Amino acid sequence: MKKKGVVASVGLAVAVSVGLTAFYSKPSRSKADARPNIIIIMADDMGYSDLGCYGGEIKTPNIDYLANNGLRFTQFYNTSRCCPTRASLLTGLYNHQAGIGKMTDEESIPGYRGHLAENTVTIAEVLKAAGYQTGMTGKWHVSNTIVQKNPKDQLDWLNHKKDFGDFGPLNQYPTARGFDKYFGNIWGVVDFFDPFSLVNGTKPVTQVPKNYYHTDAISDSTVAYIQSFAKSSSPFFLYVAHTAPHWPLMALPEDIEKYKDTYKSGWDAIRKNRYERMVKMGLIDPKTTPLSERWDKQQTWEANADKEWDARAMAVHAAMIDRMDQGIGRMLQTLRQTGQLENTLIVFLSDNGASPENCAAYGPGFDRPNETRDGRPISYDLKKQVMPGPQTSFASIGQRWSNVSNTPYQYWKAESFEGGIHTPMVAFWPKGIKAKKGSYSAQMGHVMDFMRTCVEISGAKYPQTFQGRSISPSTGQSLVPAFQGKTNGGHTSLFNEHFGARYARSGNWKLVSASRDTTWHLFDLANDKTETNDVAAKYPEKVNELKKQWQAWAKTHQVLPKPNTVRR
């Protein structure tokens, strides 16, 4: 986007609705209130090694700045998919406890309500009760979705031809769960140039400017929130849930241009270069973290008939992350200009590993349009003849590039192997982090830990009851020991389940199985962090021990019973 376009979108939230017009004057931040601001920024379907500060070739100077002046986590985990991770992050619970064991369908079983359940309280609700200003921008995706019974009506809604009102129950929207301000998409998938389910507060946004790009809108709305909140004497909490680089692959031409030749060297070369950078920067130890074999290595880049399309697809993926980083730069500049940067905790992470999905195979329907607002057809091209990047193409990077994005790990989004659950996580807080700048923390962390961390550093109280509802105790751990440079904090065990994929981790032992594989695999992560050597046959007693632990966890954390029969 030319500079003129960026300027036009900076005040976007003001342009599209009335929710951000109140830039009223308030006293400067009280020196007596020393509590930090808190900003959680999350990418969508970004791989472990995509960022420059995690070994990638993508230009992310602003996130790299946070890492080089903050703390990088090397053992931080999500729940392997978008809405379950968001539920866990917001509530401080395992996602089934929070009501989202699968996706956003209401299935009338406690772990599978498809929305944040009545036993939960969000970080925003806890901090708001403690006097924080609260705001959110971007992807919500933790409320039930309202779908039209007639598929033609649903497509007309997606195509902006008809208006059927609210996108989910209003009592499940962000503004009903503790956020004073909200601008973003209620559903998960978006056309980046004209998103479906876009709202400001609770009001649907029916028109967007001609030069609209959703990543910029999220960033610029966040900037507007910071400017507004900085005029108050109270600290603020912001949750910035980017949709980039989730499919469809859509980016601005000038950003794609930066990477037009970058990926022409192919899967193996990019993966090898990333791995070597990770080793050189000390992020991984090659003795304990060998580079796992590339997925489907029989297919060589040299013999790939679609190499032009594939190189372009990854270039668009990179461009989407690049644009997100540019917006984070504007947020940092605004924090500096308003005097807020030194006492603001900023964390950045991804909701799951990179996605292996072929979204073209899904075709239009449910959350995917078949034409643009002005009537241009959208291509779901299975033959890789339509280049990805513009609004008129729904495409994704697929399995092989997903495997590259998750270097050095195996698998990807939705699986419980490290490639699905292992997230880059950066924490930056000049006034509060005492660990050495640019250092790494091996504390075993999880997205549910943000609740306890926010409660501790804000002086808030996690409630036993909230608005007359009993609240489940948080299962998270505070990240503050890591911020202080200590090595004795974090979880000693973790668990996961998603569509049959599952794991149990105790110490460095991990028992894991894939979504389409009934077999339990055992790995010693102390010596094999990339899960290349299955030792289940060698240690059957450890398999049985961890299997029992997983079954006990599943029964006590609402994983069971399931709404549909699934193997145990």
Coordinates of C-alpha atoms in Angstrom, one line a residue:
M1 CA 0.0 0.0 0.0
K2 CA 1.3 3.4 -1.0
K3 CA 1.9 5.8 1.9
K4 CA -1.2 7.7 0.9
G5 CA -3.3 4.5 1.3
V6 CA -1.8 3.7 4.7
V7 CA -2.7 7.2 5.9
A8 CA -6.2 6.7 4.7
S9 CA -6.6 3.5 6.7
V10 CA -5.0 4.7 9.9
G11 CA -8.3 6.2 11.2
L12 CA -10.2 3.2 9.8
A13 CA -12.2 2.4 12.8
V14 CA -13.4 5.9 12.9
A15 CA -14.2 5.8 9.2
V16 CA -16.3 2.7 9.4
S17 CA -18.3 3.3 12.5
V18 CA -18.9 5.6 15.5
G19 CA -17.1 3.5 18.1
L20 CA -13.8 5.3 18.2
T21 CA -14.8 8.9 17.9
A22 CA -14.4 9.6 21.6
F23 CA -10.8 10.7 21.7
Y24 CA -11.7 12.8 24.7
S25 CA -9.1 14.4 27.0
K26 CA -8.2 12.8 30.2
P27 CA -5.5 13.4 32.8
S28 CA -2.0 12.0 32.1
R29 CA -1.2 8.6 33.4
S30 CA -0.9 8.8 37.2
K31 CA 2.5 8.0 38.5
A32 CA 0.9 6.4 41.5
D33 CA -0.6 3.7 39.3
A34 CA 2.6 1.8 38.4
R35 CA 0.8 -1.2 36.9
P36 CA 1.9 -2.1 33.4
N37 CA -0.2 -1.9 30.3
I38 CA -0.5 -5.4 28.7
I39 CA -0.8 -6.1 24.9
I40 CA -1.1 -9.7 23.6
I41 CA -0.6 -10.0 19.9
M42 CA -1.3 -13.3 18.1
A43 CA -0.7 -14.3 14.6
D44 CA -3.0 -16.9 12.9
D45 CA -1.5 -20.0 11.3
M46 CA 2.1 -18.7 11.4
G47 CA 4.9 -21.3 11.6
Y48 CA 7.5 -21.7 14.3
S49 CA 10.4 -20.5 12.1
D50 CA 8.7 -17.8 10.0
L51 CA 9.9 -14.9 12.1
G52 CA 13.4 -13.5 11.6
C53 CA 14.0 -13.8 15.3
Y54 CA 13.2 -17.5 15.1
G55 CA 15.3 -18.3 12.1
G56 CA 13.1 -17.2 9.2
E57 CA 14.0 -15.1 6.1
I58 CA 10.8 -13.1 6.4
K59 CA 11.5 -9.4 7.2
T60 CA 10.1 -8.9 10.7
P61 CA 12.3 -6.1 12.2
N62 CA 9.7 -4.9 14.7
I63 CA 9.0 -8.3 16.2
D64 CA 12.7 -8.9 16.1
Y65 CA 13.2 -5.7 18.1
L66 CA 10.8 -7.1 20.8
A67 CA 12.8 -10.3 20.9
N68 CA 16.2 -8.7 20.9
N69 CA 15.2 -6.4 23.8
G70 CA 13.0 -9.0 25.5
L71 CA 12.7 -12.7 26.0
R72 CA 12.2 -15.6 23.6
F73 CA 10.5 -18.8 24.8
T74 CA 11.7 -22.1 23.4
Q75 CA 9.1 -24.3 25.0
F76 CA 5.8 -22.5 24.6
Y77 CA 2.7 -24.3 23.6
N78 CA -0.8 -23.7 22.0
T79 CA -3.7 -26.1 21.6
S80 CA -3.0 -26.8 17.9
R81 CA -5.9 -24.9 16.4
C82 CA -7.4 -21.4 16.2
C83 CA -10.5 -21.2 18.3
P84 CA -9.4 -23.7 21.0
T85 CA -6.2 -21.7 21.5
R86 CA -8.1 -18.5 21.7
A87 CA -10.4 -20.0 24.3
S88 CA -7.5 -21.2 26.4
L89 CA -5.6 -17.9 26.1
L90 CA -8.6 -15.8 27.1
T91 CA -9.7 -17.9 30.0
G92 CA -6.6 -19.4 31.6
L93 CA -8.1 -22.9 31.2
Y94 CA -7.6 -25.9 28.9
N95 CA -9.9 -25.3 26.0
H96 CA -12.3 -28.1 26.7
Q97 CA -12.8 -26.7 30.2
A98 CA -13.6 -23.4 28.5
G99 CA -16.2 -25.0 26.2
I100 CA -14.4 -25.2 22.9
G101 CA -13.1 -28.7 22.4
K102 CA -13.7 -28.6 18.7
M103 CA -14.9 -25.6 16.7
T104 CA -17.8 -23.1 17.2
D105 CA -20.8 -25.4 16.7
E106 CA -23.0 -25.8 19.8
E107 CA -23.0 -29.5 20.6
S108 CA -24.7 -29.3 24.0
I109 CA -21.9 -31.2 25.8
P110 CA -19.9 -29.2 28.4
G111 CA -16.5 -29.4 26.5
Y112 CA -18.1 -28.7 23.2
R113 CA -20.4 -25.7 23.5
G114 CA -18.6 -23.8 20.7
H115 CA -18.4 -20.7 22.8
L116 CA -16.8 -19.5 26.0
A117 CA -18.8 -21.3 28.6
E118 CA -20.5 -20.0 31.8
N119 CA -17.7 -21.4 34.0
T120 CA -15.2 -19.0 32.4
V121 CA -14.0 -15.5 33.0
T122 CA -11.8 -13.7 30.4
I123 CA -8.6 -11.8 31.0
A124 CA -10.5 -8.7 29.9
E125 CA -13.2 -9.3 32.5
V126 CA -10.6 -9.8 35.3
L127 CA -8.5 -6.8 34.4
K128 CA -11.5 -4.5 33.8
A129 CA -12.7 -5.4 37.3
A130 CA -9.3 -4.3 38.5
G131 CA -9.6 -0.8 36.8
Y132 CA -8.0 -1.6 33.5
Q133 CA -9.2 -0.1 30.2
T134 CA -9.8 -3.0 27.8
G135 CA -9.9 -3.3 24.0
M136 CA -9.6 -5.9 21.3
T137 CA -9.0 -5.9 17.6
G138 CA -9.1 -8.7 15.1
K139 CA -10.3 -12.3 15.1
W140 CA -12.7 -13.4 17.9
H141 CA -13.8 -16.9 16.8
V142 CA -15.0 -18.1 20.2
S143 CA -18.7 -17.6 19.8
N144 CA -21.4 -19.7 18.2
T145 CA -21.9 -18.9 14.5
I146 CA -25.3 -18.0 13.1
V147 CA -25.6 -19.8 9.7
Q148 CA -28.5 -19.3 7.2
K149 CA -30.5 -22.5 6.6
N150 CA -30.6 -21.9 2.8
P151 CA -27.1 -22.3 1.3
K152 CA -27.9 -19.6 -1.3
D153 CA -28.8 -17.1 1.4
Q154 CA -25.5 -18.0 3.2
L155 CA -23.5 -17.3 0.0
D156 CA -25.4 -14.1 -0.6
W157 CA -24.5 -13.0 2.9
L158 CA -20.8 -14.0 2.5
N159 CA -20.8 -12.1 -0.8
H160 CA -22.2 -8.9 0.8
K161 CA -25.4 -9.2 -1.3
K162 CA -27.8 -9.7 1.6
D163 CA -27.7 -8.7 5.3
F164 CA -28.9 -11.2 7.9
G165 CA -27.8 -9.2 11.0
D166 CA -25.7 -10.5 13.8
F167 CA -23.0 -13.1 13.1
G168 CA -23.4 -14.8 16.5
P169 CA -25.3 -14.3 19.8
L170 CA -24.5 -10.8 21.0
N171 CA -24.1 -12.0 24.6
Q172 CA -21.0 -14.0 23.3
Y173 CA -19.4 -11.0 21.5
P174 CA -16.1 -9.5 22.9
T175 CA -18.0 -6.5 24.4
A176 CA -20.1 -8.9 26.4
R177 CA -16.9 -10.6 27.7
G178 CA -15.0 -7.6 29.2
F179 CA -13.8 -5.6 26.3
D180 CA -14.7 -1.9 26.3
K181 CA -13.9 -1.6 22.6
Y182 CA -13.8 -4.1 19.8
F183 CA -13.1 -3.9 16.1
G184 CA -12.7 -7.1 14.1
N185 CA -14.1 -10.2 12.6
I186 CA -16.4 -12.5 14.7
W187 CA -15.9 -15.5 12.5
G188 CA -12.6 -17.1 11.5
V189 CA -12.0 -16.9 7.8
V190 CA -11.8 -13.5 6.0
D191 CA -11.4 -12.0 2.6
F192 CA -8.6 -9.6 3.6
F193 CA -9.9 -6.9 1.2
D194 CA -13.5 -7.1 2.3
P195 CA -14.1 -9.2 5.4
F196 CA -17.3 -11.0 6.3
S197 CA -18.5 -10.8 9.9
L198 CA -16.7 -7.5 10.5
V199 CA -18.1 -5.5 13.4
N200 CA -17.3 -2.4 15.5
G201 CA -18.5 -3.1 19.1
T202 CA -21.6 -5.1 18.2
K203 CA -22.6 -3.2 15.0
P204 CA -21.9 -4.9 11.7
V205 CA -19.6 -2.9 9.4
T206 CA -21.5 -3.0 6.1
Q207 CA -19.0 -1.0 3.9
V208 CA -15.2 -0.7 4.0
P209 CA -13.0 1.9 2.2
K210 CA -11.8 1.1 -1.3
N211 CA -8.2 0.7 -0.1
Y212 CA -9.2 -1.6 2.8
Y213 CA -6.7 -4.4 3.9
H214 CA -7.7 -6.2 7.0
T215 CA -4.2 -6.5 8.5
D216 CA -3.7 -2.8 8.3
A217 CA -7.2 -2.2 9.7
I218 CA -6.4 -4.3 12.8
S219 CA -3.1 -2.5 13.3
D220 CA -4.5 1.0 12.8
S221 CA -7.5 0.4 15.0
T222 CA -5.0 -0.8 17.7
V223 CA -3.0 2.4 17.2
A224 CA -6.2 4.4 17.7
Y225 CA -7.0 2.5 20.9
I226 CA -3.6 3.1 22.3
Q227 CA -3.9 6.8 21.6
S228 CA -7.3 6.9 23.3
F229 CA -6.3 4.8 26.3
A230 CA -3.0 6.7 26.9
K231 CA -5.0 9.8 27.7
S232 CA -6.4 8.0 30.8
S233 CA -4.7 7.6 34.2
S234 CA -5.6 3.9 34.2
P235 CA -3.5 1.2 32.5
F236 CA -4.9 -0.7 29.6
F237 CA -5.2 -4.3 28.2
L238 CA -5.2 -4.9 24.5
Y239 CA -5.7 -8.2 22.7
V240 CA -4.7 -8.0 19.1
A241 CA -5.8 -11.1 17.2
H242 CA -4.4 -10.9 13.7
T243 CA -5.9 -13.0 10.9
A244 CA -2.6 -13.1 9.0
P245 CA -1.2 -15.3 7.6
H246 CA -4.3 -17.6 7.7
W247 CA -5.6 -18.6 4.2
P248 CA -6.8 -17.3 1.8
L249 CA -3.4 -16.1 0.6
M250 CA -4.1 -12.4 0.0
A251 CA -1.5 -9.6 0.2
L252 CA -0.6 -6.2 -1.2
P253 CA 1.4 -6.3 -4.4
E254 CA 4.3 -4.2 -3.0
D255 CA 4.7 -6.7 -0.2
I256 CA 4.6 -9.7 -2.5
E257 CA 7.2 -8.1 -4.7
K258 CA 9.8 -8.2 -1.8
Y259 CA 9.7 -12.0 -1.9
K260 CA 9.1 -12.7 -5.6
D261 CA 12.4 -14.6 -5.9
T262 CA 12.9 -15.7 -2.3
Y263 CA 11.3 -19.1 -2.5
K264 CA 12.4 -20.1 -6.0
S265 CA 15.1 -22.2 -4.4
G266 CA 12.5 -24.6 -3.0
W267 CA 11.4 -26.4 0.1
D268 CA 14.7 -28.1 1.1
A269 CA 16.9 -25.1 0.6
I270 CA 14.7 -22.8 2.7
R271 CA 14.3 -25.4 5.4
K272 CA 18.0 -26.0 5.6
N273 CA 18.8 -22.3 5.7
R274 CA 16.3 -21.8 8.5
Y275 CA 17.6 -24.7 10.5
E276 CA 21.2 -23.4 10.2
R277 CA 20.2 -19.9 11.3
M278 CA 18.4 -21.4 14.3
V279 CA 21.5 -23.3 15.3
K280 CA 23.7 -20.3 14.8
M281 CA 21.6 -18.0 17.0
G282 CA 21.5 -20.6 19.7
L283 CA 17.7 -21.1 19.5
I284 CA 18.2 -24.9 19.1
D285 CA 20.9 -27.4 19.9
P286 CA 21.5 -29.8 16.9
K287 CA 22.5 -32.5 19.3
T288 CA 19.0 -32.6 20.9
T289 CA 17.1 -31.0 18.0
P290 CA 18.0 -32.8 14.8
L291 CA 16.3 -31.6 11.6
S292 CA 13.5 -34.0 11.0
E293 CA 12.9 -35.3 7.4
R294 CA 11.0 -33.1 5.1
W295 CA 7.4 -34.1 4.6
D296 CA 6.9 -36.2 1.3
K297 CA 10.6 -35.9 0.5
Q298 CA 10.1 -38.1 -2.6
Q299 CA 8.7 -35.0 -4.4
T300 CA 11.8 -32.9 -5.3
W301 CA 11.6 -29.2 -6.0
E302 CA 13.5 -29.8 -9.3
A303 CA 10.8 -32.2 -10.5
N304 CA 8.0 -30.0 -9.3
A305 CA 5.9 -28.9 -12.2
D306 CA 4.2 -26.3 -10.1
K307 CA 7.3 -24.6 -8.7
E308 CA 6.3 -21.2 -10.0
W309 CA 2.9 -21.3 -8.3
D310 CA 4.4 -22.8 -5.1
A311 CA 7.1 -20.1 -4.9
R312 CA 4.5 -17.4 -5.3
A313 CA 2.3 -19.0 -2.6
M314 CA 5.0 -18.8 0.0
A315 CA 5.9 -15.3 -1.2
V316 CA 2.3 -14.2 -0.4
H317 CA 2.5 -16.0 3.0
A318 CA 5.7 -14.1 3.7
A319 CA 4.1 -10.8 2.5
M320 CA 1.2 -11.2 4.9
I321 CA 3.5 -11.7 7.9
D322 CA 5.7 -8.7 6.7
R323 CA 2.6 -6.5 6.6
M324 CA 1.6 -7.6 10.1
D325 CA 5.1 -6.7 11.3
Q326 CA 4.8 -3.3 9.7
G327 CA 1.6 -2.6 11.7
I328 CA 3.3 -3.8 14.9
G329 CA 5.9 -1.2 14.2
R330 CA 3.2 1.5 14.1
M331 CA 1.9 0.3 17.5
L332 CA 5.4 0.5 19.0
Q333 CA 5.9 4.0 17.6
T334 CA 2.6 5.1 19.1
L335 CA 3.6 3.6 22.5
R336 CA 6.8 5.6 22.4
Q337 CA 5.1 8.8 21.4
T338 CA 2.6 8.5 24.2
G339 CA 5.2 7.6 26.8
Q340 CA 3.8 4.1 27.4
L341 CA 6.5 1.8 25.9
E342 CA 8.7 1.3 29.0
N343 CA 5.9 0.0 31.2
T344 CA 4.0 -2.1 28.7
L345 CA 4.2 -5.9 28.5
I346 CA 4.0 -7.0 24.9
V347 CA 3.8 -10.6 24.0
F348 CA 3.7 -12.0 20.5
L349 CA 2.9 -15.6 19.5
S350 CA 1.1 -17.8 17.0
D351 CA -2.2 -19.7 17.6
N352 CA -0.9 -22.9 16.1
G353 CA 1.6 -24.3 13.6
A354 CA 1.4 -23.4 9.9
S355 CA -1.6 -24.8 8.1
P356 CA -1.3 -27.8 5.7
E357 CA -4.8 -27.2 4.4
N358 CA -5.7 -27.0 0.7
C359 CA -8.4 -24.4 1.1
A360 CA -9.2 -24.5 -2.7
A361 CA -10.5 -28.0 -2.1
Y362 CA -13.1 -26.7 0.4
G363 CA -14.8 -24.6 -2.3
P364 CA -17.3 -21.8 -1.4
G365 CA -19.8 -22.1 1.4
F366 CA -20.1 -21.7 5.2
D367 CA -17.4 -19.0 5.6
R368 CA -16.1 -18.8 2.1
P369 CA -17.6 -16.5 -0.6
N370 CA -17.8 -17.4 -4.3
E371 CA -17.7 -13.8 -5.6
T372 CA -16.6 -10.4 -4.5
R373 CA -18.9 -7.6 -3.5
D374 CA -18.7 -6.2 -7.1
G375 CA -19.5 -9.5 -8.7
R376 CA -16.1 -10.8 -9.7
P377 CA -15.9 -14.7 -9.4
I378 CA -13.5 -16.1 -6.8
S379 CA -11.3 -18.9 -8.0
Y380 CA -10.9 -22.1 -6.0
D381 CA -8.2 -23.4 -8.3
L382 CA -7.1 -27.1 -7.7
K383 CA -4.7 -27.1 -10.7
K384 CA -2.5 -24.3 -9.5
Q385 CA -3.0 -22.2 -12.6
V386 CA -4.4 -19.0 -10.9
M387 CA -1.7 -17.3 -9.0
P388 CA -2.4 -16.5 -5.3
G389 CA -2.4 -13.1 -3.8
P390 CA -5.4 -11.1 -5.1
Q391 CA -8.9 -11.0 -3.7
T392 CA -10.2 -13.2 -6.5
S393 CA -8.2 -16.3 -5.4
F394 CA -8.7 -18.6 -2.4
A395 CA -5.4 -20.5 -2.0
S396 CA -3.2 -21.8 0.8
I397 CA 0.5 -22.9 1.1
G398 CA -0.3 -26.6 1.7
Q399 CA 1.6 -29.4 3.4
R400 CA 5.1 -29.0 2.1
W401 CA 5.5 -25.3 2.8
S402 CA 3.7 -25.8 6.1
N403 CA 6.4 -28.3 7.0
V404 CA 9.0 -25.7 6.1
S405 CA 7.3 -23.0 8.1
N406 CA 7.4 -25.3 11.2
T407 CA 11.1 -26.0 10.8
P408 CA 12.6 -28.0 12.5
Y409 CA 9.5 -29.8 13.7
Q410 CA 7.2 -32.3 12.1
Y411 CA 3.5 -32.0 11.2
W412 CA 1.4 -28.9 11.5
K413 CA -1.9 -27.2 12.6
A414 CA -4.4 -29.5 14.3
E415 CA -1.9 -32.2 15.2
S416 CA -0.4 -32.7 18.7
F417 CA 3.1 -33.3 17.4
E418 CA 5.5 -30.3 18.0
G419 CA 4.8 -28.8 14.5
G420 CA 1.2 -28.3 15.5
I421 CA 1.5 -27.1 19.1
H422 CA 5.0 -25.5 19.5
T423 CA 4.7 -21.7 19.1
P424 CA 7.2 -18.9 18.9
M425 CA 6.6 -16.6 21.9
V426 CA 8.2 -13.3 22.5
A427 CA 7.8 -11.2 25.7
F428 CA 8.9 -7.6 25.9
W429 CA 8.6 -5.3 29.0
P430 CA 11.5 -2.9 29.5
K431 CA 10.5 -2.0 33.1
G432 CA 9.5 -5.5 34.2
I433 CA 11.6 -8.2 32.5
K434 CA 14.8 -8.7 34.4
A435 CA 16.2 -11.6 32.4
K436 CA 19.0 -10.7 30.0
K437 CA 17.9 -8.8 26.9
G438 CA 17.6 -11.1 23.9
S439 CA 17.9 -14.2 26.0
Y440 CA 15.9 -17.5 25.8
S441 CA 13.7 -19.1 28.4
A442 CA 13.2 -22.8 28.4
Q443 CA 10.3 -22.5 30.9
M444 CA 7.5 -24.8 29.7
G445 CA 4.7 -22.4 29.0
H446 CA 1.2 -22.6 27.5
V447 CA -1.3 -20.1 26.2
M448 CA -3.5 -20.6 29.4
D449 CA -0.6 -19.1 31.3
F450 CA -1.4 -15.5 30.2
M451 CA -4.3 -15.3 32.7
R452 CA -2.1 -16.0 35.8
T453 CA 0.6 -13.8 34.4
C454 CA -1.8 -10.9 33.9
V455 CA -3.3 -11.3 37.3
E456 CA 0.1 -11.3 39.0
I457 CA 1.6 -8.3 37.3
S458 CA -1.6 -6.2 37.5
G459 CA -2.6 -7.0 41.1
A460 CA -6.0 -8.2 39.9
K461 CA -7.8 -11.1 41.5
Y462 CA -8.9 -14.2 39.6
P463 CA -12.5 -14.8 40.9
Q464 CA -14.2 -17.9 42.3
T465 CA -17.5 -16.4 41.1
F466 CA -18.3 -13.8 38.5
Q467 CA -21.7 -12.2 37.8
G468 CA -23.3 -15.0 39.8
R469 CA -21.5 -17.8 38.0
S470 CA -19.1 -20.3 39.5
I471 CA -15.7 -20.0 37.8
S472 CA -13.3 -22.9 37.2
P473 CA -9.9 -22.5 38.8
S474 CA -7.2 -21.5 36.3
T475 CA -5.0 -24.4 35.1
G476 CA -2.2 -22.0 34.0
Q477 CA 1.1 -21.0 35.5
S478 CA 2.6 -17.5 35.8
L479 CA 5.3 -16.6 33.4
V480 CA 6.8 -14.1 35.9
P481 CA 9.6 -16.5 37.0
A482 CA 10.8 -16.5 33.4
F483 CA 10.6 -12.7 33.2
Q484 CA 12.9 -12.7 36.3
G485 CA 15.4 -15.0 34.7
K486 CA 14.5 -18.0 36.9
T487 CA 14.6 -21.5 35.6
N488 CA 12.3 -23.2 38.1
G489 CA 8.9 -22.1 36.9
G490 CA 6.4 -23.5 34.4
H491 CA 4.5 -26.7 33.9
T492 CA 5.8 -30.1 34.7
S493 CA 3.1 -31.8 32.6
L494 CA 0.8 -30.7 29.7
F495 CA -2.0 -32.4 27.7
N496 CA -4.0 -31.8 24.5
E497 CA -6.7 -33.3 22.4
H498 CA -8.2 -32.0 19.1
F499 CA -10.3 -34.1 16.7
G500 CA -8.6 -37.2 18.0
A501 CA -5.0 -35.9 17.9
R502 CA -3.7 -36.0 21.5
Y503 CA -0.6 -35.9 23.7
A504 CA 0.5 -36.3 27.3
R505 CA 3.7 -34.7 28.3
S506 CA 5.4 -35.3 31.7
G507 CA 8.8 -33.7 32.1
N508 CA 10.7 -34.6 28.9
W509 CA 8.6 -37.6 28.1
K510 CA 5.9 -37.1 25.5
L511 CA 3.2 -39.6 24.4
V512 CA 1.5 -38.5 21.2
S513 CA -0.8 -39.7 18.5
A514 CA -2.0 -38.2 15.2
S515 CA -5.6 -37.4 14.3
R516 CA -5.8 -40.3 11.8
D517 CA -3.5 -42.7 13.7
T518 CA -4.6 -44.8 16.7
T519 CA -1.0 -45.6 17.6
W520 CA 0.6 -43.9 20.6
H521 CA 4.2 -42.8 20.0
L522 CA 6.7 -42.0 22.7
F523 CA 9.5 -39.5 22.5
D524 CA 12.3 -38.5 24.9
L525 CA 12.3 -34.7 24.3
A526 CA 15.4 -34.3 26.4
N527 CA 17.3 -35.9 23.5
D528 CA 14.9 -35.7 20.6
K529 CA 12.9 -32.5 20.5
T530 CA 11.9 -33.0 16.9
E531 CA 10.2 -36.4 17.6
T532 CA 12.3 -38.4 15.2
N533 CA 12.9 -41.6 17.3
D534 CA 9.8 -43.4 18.6
V535 CA 10.9 -45.3 21.8
A536 CA 7.4 -46.7 22.6
A537 CA 8.5 -50.3 22.1
K538 CA 11.6 -49.7 24.3
Y539 CA 9.6 -48.2 27.2
P540 CA 6.2 -49.8 27.4
E541 CA 5.8 -49.0 31.0
K542 CA 6.2 -45.3 30.3
V543 CA 3.6 -45.6 27.5
N544 CA 1.1 -47.1 30.0
E545 CA 1.9 -44.5 32.6
L546 CA 1.4 -41.5 30.3
K547 CA -1.6 -43.1 28.7
K548 CA -3.3 -43.4 32.1
Q549 CA -2.4 -39.8 32.8
W550 CA -4.0 -38.7 29.5
Q551 CA -7.1 -40.6 30.2
A552 CA -7.4 -39.2 33.7
W553 CA -6.9 -35.7 32.4
A554 CA -9.5 -36.3 29.6
K555 CA -12.1 -37.3 32.1
T556 CA -11.5 -34.4 34.5
H557 CA -11.2 -31.6 31.9
Q558 CA -14.3 -32.2 29.8
V559 CA -12.6 -33.9 26.9
L560 CA -14.9 -36.8 27.6
P561 CA -17.7 -37.4 26.9
K562 CA -17.4 -36.5 23.3
P563 CA -20.3 -35.5 21.1
N564 CA -19.3 -38.1 18.5
T565 CA -17.7 -41.5 18.9
V566 CA -13.9 -41.3 18.6
R567 CA -11.2 -43.8 19.3
R568 CA -9.7 -43.8 22.8

